[in-house]
Coordinates of C-alpha atoms in Angstrom, one line a residue:
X64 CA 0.0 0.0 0.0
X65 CA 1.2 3.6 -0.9
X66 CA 1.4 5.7 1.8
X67 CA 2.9 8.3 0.1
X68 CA 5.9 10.1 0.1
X69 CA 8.6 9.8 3.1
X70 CA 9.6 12.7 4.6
X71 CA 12.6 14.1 6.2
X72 CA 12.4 13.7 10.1
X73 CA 14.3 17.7 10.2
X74 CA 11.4 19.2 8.6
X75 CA 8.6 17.6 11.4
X76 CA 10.7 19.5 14.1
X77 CA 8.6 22.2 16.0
X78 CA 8.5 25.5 14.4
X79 CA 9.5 27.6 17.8
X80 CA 12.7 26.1 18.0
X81 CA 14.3 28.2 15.0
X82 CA 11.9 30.9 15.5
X83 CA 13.1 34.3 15.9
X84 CA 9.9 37.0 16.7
X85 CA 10.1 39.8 14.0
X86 CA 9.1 43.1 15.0
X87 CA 5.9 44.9 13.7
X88 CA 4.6 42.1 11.0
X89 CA 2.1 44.5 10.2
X90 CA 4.6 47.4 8.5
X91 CA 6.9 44.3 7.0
X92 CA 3.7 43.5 5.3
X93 CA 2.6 46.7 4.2
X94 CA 3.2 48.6 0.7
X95 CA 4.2 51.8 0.9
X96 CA 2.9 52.4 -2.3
X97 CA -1.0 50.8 -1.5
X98 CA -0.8 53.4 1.2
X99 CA 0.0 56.5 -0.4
X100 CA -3.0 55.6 -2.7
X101 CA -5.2 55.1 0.3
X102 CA -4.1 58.7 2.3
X103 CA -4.6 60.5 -1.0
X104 CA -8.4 58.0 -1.8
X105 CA -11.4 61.2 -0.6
X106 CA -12.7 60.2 2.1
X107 CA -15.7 61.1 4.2
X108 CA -14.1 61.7 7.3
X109 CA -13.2 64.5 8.8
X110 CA -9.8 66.2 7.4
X111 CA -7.0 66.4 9.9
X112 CA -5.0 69.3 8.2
X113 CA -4.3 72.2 10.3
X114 CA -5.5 75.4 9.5
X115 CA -2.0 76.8 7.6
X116 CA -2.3 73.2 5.4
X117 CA 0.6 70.9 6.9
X118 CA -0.3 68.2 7.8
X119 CA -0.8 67.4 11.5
X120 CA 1.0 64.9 13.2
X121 CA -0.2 61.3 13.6
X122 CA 1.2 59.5 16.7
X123 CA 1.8 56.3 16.9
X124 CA 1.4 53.9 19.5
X125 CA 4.5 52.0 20.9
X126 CA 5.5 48.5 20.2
X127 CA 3.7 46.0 22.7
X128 CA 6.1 44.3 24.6
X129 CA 7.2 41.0 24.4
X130 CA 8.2 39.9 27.6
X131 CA 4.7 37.8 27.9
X132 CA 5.7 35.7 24.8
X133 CA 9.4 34.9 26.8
X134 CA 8.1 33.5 30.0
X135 CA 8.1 29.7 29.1
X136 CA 10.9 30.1 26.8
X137 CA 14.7 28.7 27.1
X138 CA 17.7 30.3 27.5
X139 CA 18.8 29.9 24.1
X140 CA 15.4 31.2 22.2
X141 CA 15.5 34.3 25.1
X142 CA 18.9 35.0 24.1
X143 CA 18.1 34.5 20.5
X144 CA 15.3 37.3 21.0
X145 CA 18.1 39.8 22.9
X146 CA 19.3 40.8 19.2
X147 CA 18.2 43.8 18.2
X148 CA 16.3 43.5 15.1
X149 CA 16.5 45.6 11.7
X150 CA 15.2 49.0 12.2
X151 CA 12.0 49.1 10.1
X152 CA 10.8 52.9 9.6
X153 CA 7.3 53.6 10.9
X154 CA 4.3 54.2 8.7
X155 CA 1.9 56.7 9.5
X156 CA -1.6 55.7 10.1
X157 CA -4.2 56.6 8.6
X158 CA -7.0 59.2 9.4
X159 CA -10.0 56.6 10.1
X160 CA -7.4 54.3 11.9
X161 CA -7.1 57.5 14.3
X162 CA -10.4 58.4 14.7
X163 CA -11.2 54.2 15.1
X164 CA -8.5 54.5 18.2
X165 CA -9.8 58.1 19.7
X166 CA -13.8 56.0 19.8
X167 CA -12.1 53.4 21.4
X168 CA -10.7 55.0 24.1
X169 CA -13.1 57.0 24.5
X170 CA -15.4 53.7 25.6
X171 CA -12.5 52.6 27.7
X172 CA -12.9 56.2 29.2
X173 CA -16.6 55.5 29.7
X174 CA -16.5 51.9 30.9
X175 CA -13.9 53.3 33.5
X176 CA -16.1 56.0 34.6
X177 CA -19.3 53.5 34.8
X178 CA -17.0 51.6 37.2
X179 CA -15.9 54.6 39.8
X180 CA -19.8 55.3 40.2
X181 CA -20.6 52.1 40.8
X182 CA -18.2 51.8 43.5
X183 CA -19.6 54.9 45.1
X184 CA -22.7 54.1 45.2
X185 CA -21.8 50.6 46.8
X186 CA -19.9 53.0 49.1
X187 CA -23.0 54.8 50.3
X188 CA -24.6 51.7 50.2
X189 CA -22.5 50.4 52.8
X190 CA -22.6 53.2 55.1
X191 CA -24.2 51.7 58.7
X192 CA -27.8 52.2 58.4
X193 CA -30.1 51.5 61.8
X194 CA -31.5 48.1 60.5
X195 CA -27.3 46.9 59.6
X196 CA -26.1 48.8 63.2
X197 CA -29.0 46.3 64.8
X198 CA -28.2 43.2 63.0
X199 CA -24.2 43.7 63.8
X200 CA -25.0 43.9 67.1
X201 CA -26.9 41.3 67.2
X202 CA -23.9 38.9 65.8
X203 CA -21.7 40.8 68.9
X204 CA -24.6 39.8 71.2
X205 CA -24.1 36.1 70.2
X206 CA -20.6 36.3 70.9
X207 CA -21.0 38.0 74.1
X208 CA -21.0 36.1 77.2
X209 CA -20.2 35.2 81.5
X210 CA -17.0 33.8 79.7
X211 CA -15.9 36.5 77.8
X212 CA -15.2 38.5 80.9
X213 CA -12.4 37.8 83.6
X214 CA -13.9 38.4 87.4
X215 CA -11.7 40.0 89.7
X216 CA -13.4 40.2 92.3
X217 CA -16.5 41.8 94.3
X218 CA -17.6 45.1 94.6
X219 CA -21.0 44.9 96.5
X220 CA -24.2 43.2 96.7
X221 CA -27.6 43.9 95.7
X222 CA -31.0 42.8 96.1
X223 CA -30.8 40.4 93.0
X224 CA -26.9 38.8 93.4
X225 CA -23.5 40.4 93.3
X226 CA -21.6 43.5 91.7
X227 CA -18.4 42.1 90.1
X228 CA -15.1 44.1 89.0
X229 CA -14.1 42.7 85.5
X230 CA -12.4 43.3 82.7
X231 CA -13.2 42.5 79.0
X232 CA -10.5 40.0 77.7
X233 CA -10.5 41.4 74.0
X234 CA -10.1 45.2 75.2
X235 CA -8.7 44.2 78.8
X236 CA -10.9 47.4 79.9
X237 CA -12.3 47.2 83.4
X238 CA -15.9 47.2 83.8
X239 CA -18.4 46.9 86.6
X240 CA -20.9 44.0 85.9
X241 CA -24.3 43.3 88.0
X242 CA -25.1 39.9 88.5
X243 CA -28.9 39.6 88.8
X244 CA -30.8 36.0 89.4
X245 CA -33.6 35.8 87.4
X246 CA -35.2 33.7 90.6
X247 CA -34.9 36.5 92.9
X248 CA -36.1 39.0 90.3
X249 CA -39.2 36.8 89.9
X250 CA -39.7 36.1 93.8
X251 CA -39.7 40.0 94.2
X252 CA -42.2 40.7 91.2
X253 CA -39.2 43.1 89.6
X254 CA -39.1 41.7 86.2
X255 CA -40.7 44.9 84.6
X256 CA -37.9 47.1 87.1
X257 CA -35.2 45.6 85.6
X258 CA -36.2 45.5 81.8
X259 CA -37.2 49.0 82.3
X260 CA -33.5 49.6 83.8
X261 CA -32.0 48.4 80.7
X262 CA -34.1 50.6 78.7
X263 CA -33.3 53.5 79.7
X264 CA -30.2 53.0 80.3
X265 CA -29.5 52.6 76.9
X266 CA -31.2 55.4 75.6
X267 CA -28.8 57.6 78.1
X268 CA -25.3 58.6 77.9
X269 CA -23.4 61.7 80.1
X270 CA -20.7 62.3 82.0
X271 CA -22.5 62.6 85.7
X272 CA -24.7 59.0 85.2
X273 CA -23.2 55.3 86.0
X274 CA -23.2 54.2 81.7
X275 CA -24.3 51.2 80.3
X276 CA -21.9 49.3 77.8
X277 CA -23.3 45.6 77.7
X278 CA -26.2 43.7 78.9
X279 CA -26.8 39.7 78.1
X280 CA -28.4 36.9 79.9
X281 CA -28.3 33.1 80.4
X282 CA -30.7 30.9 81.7
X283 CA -30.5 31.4 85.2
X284 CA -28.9 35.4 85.5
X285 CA -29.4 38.5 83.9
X286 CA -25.6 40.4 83.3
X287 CA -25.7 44.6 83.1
X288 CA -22.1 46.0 82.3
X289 CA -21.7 49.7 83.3
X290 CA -18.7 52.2 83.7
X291 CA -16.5 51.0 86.8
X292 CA -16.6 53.7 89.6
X293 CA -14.0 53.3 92.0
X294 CA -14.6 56.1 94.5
X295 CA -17.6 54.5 96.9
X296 CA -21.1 55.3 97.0
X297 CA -22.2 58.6 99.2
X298 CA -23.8 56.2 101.9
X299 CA -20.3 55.1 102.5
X300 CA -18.9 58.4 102.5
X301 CA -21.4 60.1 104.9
X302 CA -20.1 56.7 107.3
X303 CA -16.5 58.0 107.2
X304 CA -17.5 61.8 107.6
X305 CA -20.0 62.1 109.1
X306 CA -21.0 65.6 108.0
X307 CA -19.9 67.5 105.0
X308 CA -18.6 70.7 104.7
X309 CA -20.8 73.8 103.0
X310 CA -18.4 73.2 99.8
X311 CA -18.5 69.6 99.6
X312 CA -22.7 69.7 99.7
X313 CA -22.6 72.0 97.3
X314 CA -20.6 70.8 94.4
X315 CA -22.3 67.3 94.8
X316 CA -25.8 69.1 94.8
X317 CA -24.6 70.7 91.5
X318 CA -23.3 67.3 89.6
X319 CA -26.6 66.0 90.7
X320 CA -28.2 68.5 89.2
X321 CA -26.7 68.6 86.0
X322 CA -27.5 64.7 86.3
X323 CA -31.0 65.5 86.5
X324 CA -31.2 67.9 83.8
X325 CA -30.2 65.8 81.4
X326 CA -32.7 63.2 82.5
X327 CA -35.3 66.0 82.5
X328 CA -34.3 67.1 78.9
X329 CA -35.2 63.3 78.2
X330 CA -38.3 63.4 80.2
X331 CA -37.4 60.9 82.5
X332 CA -37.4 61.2 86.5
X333 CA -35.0 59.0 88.4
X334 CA -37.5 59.2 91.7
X335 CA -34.9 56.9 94.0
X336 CA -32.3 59.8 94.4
X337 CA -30.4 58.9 98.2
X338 CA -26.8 58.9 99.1
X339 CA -26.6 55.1 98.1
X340 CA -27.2 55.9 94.7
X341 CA -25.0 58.0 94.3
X342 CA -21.6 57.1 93.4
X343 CA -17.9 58.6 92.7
X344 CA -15.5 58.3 90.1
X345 CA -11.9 58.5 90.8
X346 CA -11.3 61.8 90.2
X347 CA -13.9 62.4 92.7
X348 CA -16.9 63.6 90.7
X349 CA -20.8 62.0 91.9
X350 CA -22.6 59.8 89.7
X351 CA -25.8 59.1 89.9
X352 CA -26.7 55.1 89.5
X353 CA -29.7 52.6 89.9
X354 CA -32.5 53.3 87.4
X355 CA -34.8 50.8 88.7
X356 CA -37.8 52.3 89.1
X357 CA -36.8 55.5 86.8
X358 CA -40.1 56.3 84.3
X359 CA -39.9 58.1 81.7
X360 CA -42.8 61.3 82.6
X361 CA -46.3 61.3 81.9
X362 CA -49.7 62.9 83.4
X363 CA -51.1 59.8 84.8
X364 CA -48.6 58.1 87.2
X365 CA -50.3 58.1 91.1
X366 CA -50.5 54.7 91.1
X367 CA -46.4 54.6 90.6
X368 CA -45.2 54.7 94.3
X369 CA -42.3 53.0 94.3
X370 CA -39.5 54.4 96.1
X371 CA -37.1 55.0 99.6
X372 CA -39.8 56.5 102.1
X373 CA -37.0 58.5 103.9
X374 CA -36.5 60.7 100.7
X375 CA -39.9 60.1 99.1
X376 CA -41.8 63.4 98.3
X377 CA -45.4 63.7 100.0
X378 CA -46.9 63.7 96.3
X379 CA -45.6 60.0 96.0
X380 CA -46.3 59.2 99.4
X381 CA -50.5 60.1 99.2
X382 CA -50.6 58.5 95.9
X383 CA -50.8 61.8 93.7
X384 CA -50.0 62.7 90.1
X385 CA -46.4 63.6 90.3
X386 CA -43.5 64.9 88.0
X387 CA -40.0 66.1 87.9
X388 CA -40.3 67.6 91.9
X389 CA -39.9 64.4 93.3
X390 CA -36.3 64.3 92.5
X391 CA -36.5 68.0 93.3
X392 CA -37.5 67.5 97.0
X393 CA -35.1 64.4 97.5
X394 CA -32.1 67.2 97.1
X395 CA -33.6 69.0 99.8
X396 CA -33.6 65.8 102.4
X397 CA -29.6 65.1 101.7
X398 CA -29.1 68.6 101.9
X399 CA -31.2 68.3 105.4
X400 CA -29.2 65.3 106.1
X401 CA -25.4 66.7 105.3
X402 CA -26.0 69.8 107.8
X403 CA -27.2 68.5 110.5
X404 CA -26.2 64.8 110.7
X405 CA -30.4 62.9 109.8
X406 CA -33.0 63.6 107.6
X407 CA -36.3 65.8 108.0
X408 CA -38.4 62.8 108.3
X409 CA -37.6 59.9 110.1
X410 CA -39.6 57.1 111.0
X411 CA -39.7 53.2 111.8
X412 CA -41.8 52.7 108.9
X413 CA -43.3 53.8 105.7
X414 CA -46.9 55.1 107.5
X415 CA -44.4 56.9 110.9
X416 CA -42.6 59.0 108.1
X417 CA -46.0 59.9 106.2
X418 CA -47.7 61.1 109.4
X419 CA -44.3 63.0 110.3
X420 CA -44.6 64.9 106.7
X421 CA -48.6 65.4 106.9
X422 CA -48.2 67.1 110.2
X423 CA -45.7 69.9 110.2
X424 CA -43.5 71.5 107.4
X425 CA -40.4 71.1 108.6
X426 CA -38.0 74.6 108.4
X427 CA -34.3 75.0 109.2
X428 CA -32.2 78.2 110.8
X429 CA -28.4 79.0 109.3
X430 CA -26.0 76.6 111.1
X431 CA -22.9 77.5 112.2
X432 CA -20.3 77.1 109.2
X433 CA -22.8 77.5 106.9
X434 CA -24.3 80.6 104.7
X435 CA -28.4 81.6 104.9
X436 CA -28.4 80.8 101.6
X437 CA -28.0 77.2 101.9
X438 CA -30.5 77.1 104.8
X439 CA -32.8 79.1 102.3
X440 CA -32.4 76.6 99.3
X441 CA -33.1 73.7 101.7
X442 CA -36.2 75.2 102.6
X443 CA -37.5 75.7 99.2
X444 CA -36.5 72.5 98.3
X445 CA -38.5 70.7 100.9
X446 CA -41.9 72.1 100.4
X447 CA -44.9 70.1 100.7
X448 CA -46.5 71.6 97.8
X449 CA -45.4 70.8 94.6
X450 CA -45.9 74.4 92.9
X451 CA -44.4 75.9 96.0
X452 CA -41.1 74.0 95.6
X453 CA -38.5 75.4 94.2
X454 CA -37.9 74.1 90.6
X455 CA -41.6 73.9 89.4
X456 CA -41.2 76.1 86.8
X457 CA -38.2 73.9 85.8
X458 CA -34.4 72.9 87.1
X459 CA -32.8 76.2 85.6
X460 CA -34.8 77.9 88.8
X461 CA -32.7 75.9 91.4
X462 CA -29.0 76.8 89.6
X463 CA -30.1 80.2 89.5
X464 CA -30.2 80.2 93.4
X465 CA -27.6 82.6 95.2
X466 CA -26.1 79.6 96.9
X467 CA -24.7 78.7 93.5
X468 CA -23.9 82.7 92.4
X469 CA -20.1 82.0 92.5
X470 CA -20.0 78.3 91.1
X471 CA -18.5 77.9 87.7
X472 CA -20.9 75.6 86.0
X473 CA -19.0 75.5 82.3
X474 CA -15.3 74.0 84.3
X475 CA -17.8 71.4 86.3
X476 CA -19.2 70.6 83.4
X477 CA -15.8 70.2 81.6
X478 CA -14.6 68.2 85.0
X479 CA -11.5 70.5 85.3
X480 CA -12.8 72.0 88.9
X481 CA -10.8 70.0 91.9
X482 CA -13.2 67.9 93.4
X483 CA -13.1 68.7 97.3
X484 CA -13.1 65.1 97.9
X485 CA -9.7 64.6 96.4
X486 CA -8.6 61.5 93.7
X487 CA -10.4 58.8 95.3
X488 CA -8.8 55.0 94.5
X489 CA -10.3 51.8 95.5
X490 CA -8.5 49.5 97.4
X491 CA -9.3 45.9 98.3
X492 CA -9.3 47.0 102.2
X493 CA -11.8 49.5 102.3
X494 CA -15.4 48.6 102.3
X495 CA -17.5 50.1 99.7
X496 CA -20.3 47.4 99.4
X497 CA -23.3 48.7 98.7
X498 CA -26.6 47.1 100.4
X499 CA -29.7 47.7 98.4
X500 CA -32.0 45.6 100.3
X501 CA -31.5 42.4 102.4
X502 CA -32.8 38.6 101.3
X503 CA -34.8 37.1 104.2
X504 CA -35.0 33.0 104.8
X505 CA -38.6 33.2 104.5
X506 CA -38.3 33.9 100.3
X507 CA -36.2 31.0 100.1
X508 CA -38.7 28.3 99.2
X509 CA -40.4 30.8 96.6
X510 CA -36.8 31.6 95.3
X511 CA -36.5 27.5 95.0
X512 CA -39.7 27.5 92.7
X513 CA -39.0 30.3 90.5
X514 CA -35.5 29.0 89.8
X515 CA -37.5 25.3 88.7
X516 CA -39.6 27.6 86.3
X517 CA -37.4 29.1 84.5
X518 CA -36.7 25.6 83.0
X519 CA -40.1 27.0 81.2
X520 CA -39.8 28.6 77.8
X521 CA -42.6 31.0 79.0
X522 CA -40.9 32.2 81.9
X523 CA -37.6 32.6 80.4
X524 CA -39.8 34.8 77.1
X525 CA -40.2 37.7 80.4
X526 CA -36.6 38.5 80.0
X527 CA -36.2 38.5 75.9
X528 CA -34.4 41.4 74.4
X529 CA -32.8 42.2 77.1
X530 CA -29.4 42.2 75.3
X531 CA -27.3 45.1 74.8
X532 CA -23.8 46.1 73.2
X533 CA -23.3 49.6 72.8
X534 CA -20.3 49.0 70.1
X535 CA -20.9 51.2 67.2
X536 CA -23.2 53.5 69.4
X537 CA -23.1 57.3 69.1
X538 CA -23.9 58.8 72.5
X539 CA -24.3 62.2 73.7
X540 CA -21.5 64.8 73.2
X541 CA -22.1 64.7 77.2
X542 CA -20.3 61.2 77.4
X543 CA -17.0 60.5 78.7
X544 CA -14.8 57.5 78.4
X545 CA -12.5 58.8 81.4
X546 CA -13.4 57.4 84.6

């Protein structure tokens, strides 16, 4: 059978092994002559003369490089392409090629610009909206739990468990966490008090209130993370001092009230104000803390009476429609209570107090030490009648008293006024627990059923969305991350 002719085995060999990349095919190729003919063929495109009749200037675009073409070669063929090849003189191209070059970049100009808009507006599109702030938090809220905090030890106890020093273990910032058992806040009918506290609490930022940063739960305790105050409670500074000067009563009285204003500005009254709420910061500034039974204000509320009867205003006390002069009037009894060593209405119970406070209006003289004017504010302060205590009309009408004439209210504000309680420091010697209310023997059995039912999905729905993280949340311009 004829297969055909043989041939040589040389001439099979691959092409690229002899082959030697010439530059510019395309003017090789050309005729010179073919192109004369085509420059000087009319055309219907525009002329690109200039104006005196030369002709303008065609560029022409460099050689592409061939580097690409010599990455899987050898060293023989790369060397073979290192000679320089014959100089070939460059044609000049044609008007339409031109105008064909000038469209297309112009489309690479537009494609270009298509694409920076588009990643703007996926930009703005990915600015943190309320509904994406919400959902991120809710991914840190998962995250978020007993173990991803380091106790230290404890500060104090409260009615509901224990106040813990700890410290974040991502940021190693030190926190103050309350540790609240959802049995005892179920045996004391306080579920509503402490999902209102977390409420509020993070609806509020400034520099003279105890701030909320976290708040999570498991099945058996509720967790609230707040700013870490190391200079005591009041309650625990009136033990120690006894009495406080004229000075020292007066700049607490003022961070209170600038406190309250805020809260007052929100519509919200605290209506627990007492020296164990009240707590400092090291640098010696009051705070006020525990929001418990805080509501924010409306004009039907006498069935509200919750509160410490010693500095409970007589409103409260008869079950009347009150507002923001029930903090008011609480000023007035610690005032009362820092001159002369008690407070204007004491009692062994809730009913002794109230009879105490319907029966005479209790007045005080100027004490030795101290000016009429502070005598004069505690008076006004402690009315009976709410439109005949001072700060009815509003809290501006208390600063405005003489007793503060010569206080600087911007450099408290700016907490650059020496506090005349010094830096205070905690130290693991010093008592500063703080007891909110004592657990008696007799709630033990109910505490032993409520901690069965919370096995219950029902009971444990009470306490839903009581999370918190307050990680990408703006707060007030009042805020201060300096305690």
């Amino acid at each position: 059978m004829n297969l055909g002719p043989r041939r040589n085995i040389k001439e099979m060999l691959p092409i690229h092994q002899n082959f030697i990349e010439p530059h510019n095919y395309q003017q090789l190729f050309k005729s010179p002559v073919s192109t004369r003919q085509r420059q000087q063929r009319p055309s219907k495109l525009p002329s690109f003369k200039m104006s005196s009749g030369q002709q303008a200037p065609v560029p022409v675009s460099p050689p592409v490089s061939p580097q690409w073409r010599t990455r899987n070669m050898s060293r023989v063929e790369q060397r073979m392409l290192s000679v320089s090849p014959p100089q070939v003189p460059q044609v000049p191209q044609s008007p339409k090629y031109q105008i064909q070059m000038q469209i297309f970049n112009e489309q690479i100009l537009q494609k270009a610009l298509k694409r920076k808009i588009n990643e703007s507006v996926a930009k703005k599109q990915a600015v943190q909206t309320p509904e994406k702030l919400l959902h991120q938090q809710s991914l840190i809220r998962e995250d978020l739990n007993k173990g991803s905090f380091k106790f230290l030890f404890v500060l104090g106890k409260g009615g509901f468990g224990k106040v813990w020093r700890v410290e974040l273990c991502k940021t190693r910032k030190q926190y103050a966490m309350k540790e609240m058992s959802k049995a005892k806040i179920l045996s004391k009918k306080s579920v509503h008090s402490v999902i209102n506290e977390r409420i509020l609490l993070s609806k509020l930022r400034h520099s003279f209130i105890a701030n909320i940063h976290f708040a999570f739960q498991d099945r058996d305790h509720l967790y609230l993370v707040m700013d870490l105050l190391t200079g005591g409670d009041l309650r625990y500074h009136i033990g120690v001092n006894r009495r406080f000067t004229e000075w020292q009563t007066k700049f607490i009285i003022a961070c209170l009230l600038l406190s309250l204003e805020y809260l007052q500005n929100n519509n919200i009254i605290h209506r627990d104000i007492k020296p164990e709420n009240v707590v400092f910061d090291k640098k010696g500034y009051p705070r006020l803390t525990d929001f418990g039974i805080a509501r924010v204000l409306k004009p039907e509320n006498s069935q509200e009476t919750s509160g410490t009867p010693g500095y409970m205003a007589p409103e409260v006390m008869c079950r009347q429609n009150h507002g923001i002069g029930v903090d008011h009037f609480a000023l007035g009894v610690m005032i009362h209570e820092f001159m002369l060593g008690r407070r204007p209405y004491v009692g062994r119970s809730r009913k002794e107090i109230k009879e105490m406070m319907l029966t005479k209006q209790v007045t005080i003289k100027r004490q030795d030490g101290w000016s009429s004017e502070s005598a004069d504010i505690c008076n006004q302060l402690l009315q009976r009648k709410q439109q005949s205590r001072l700060g009815f009309d509003g809290i501006q009408s208390i600063m405005k008293h003489p007793w503060f004439q010569n206080l600087n209210w911007q450099s408290l504000i700016d907490k650059t006024m020496p506090s005349p309680f010094g830096e205070l420091a905690y130290s693991e010697d010093l008592d500063f627990k703080r007891q909110i209310s004592s657990d008696h023997d007799s709630q033990d059995a109910l505490i032993q059923e409520n901690a069965s039912a919370l096995r219950r999905d029902s009971i444990q729905d009470m306490f839903k969305d009581y999370e918190y993280n307050d990680h990408g949340v703006t707060g007030s311009t009042n805020s201060t991350q300096n305690i």
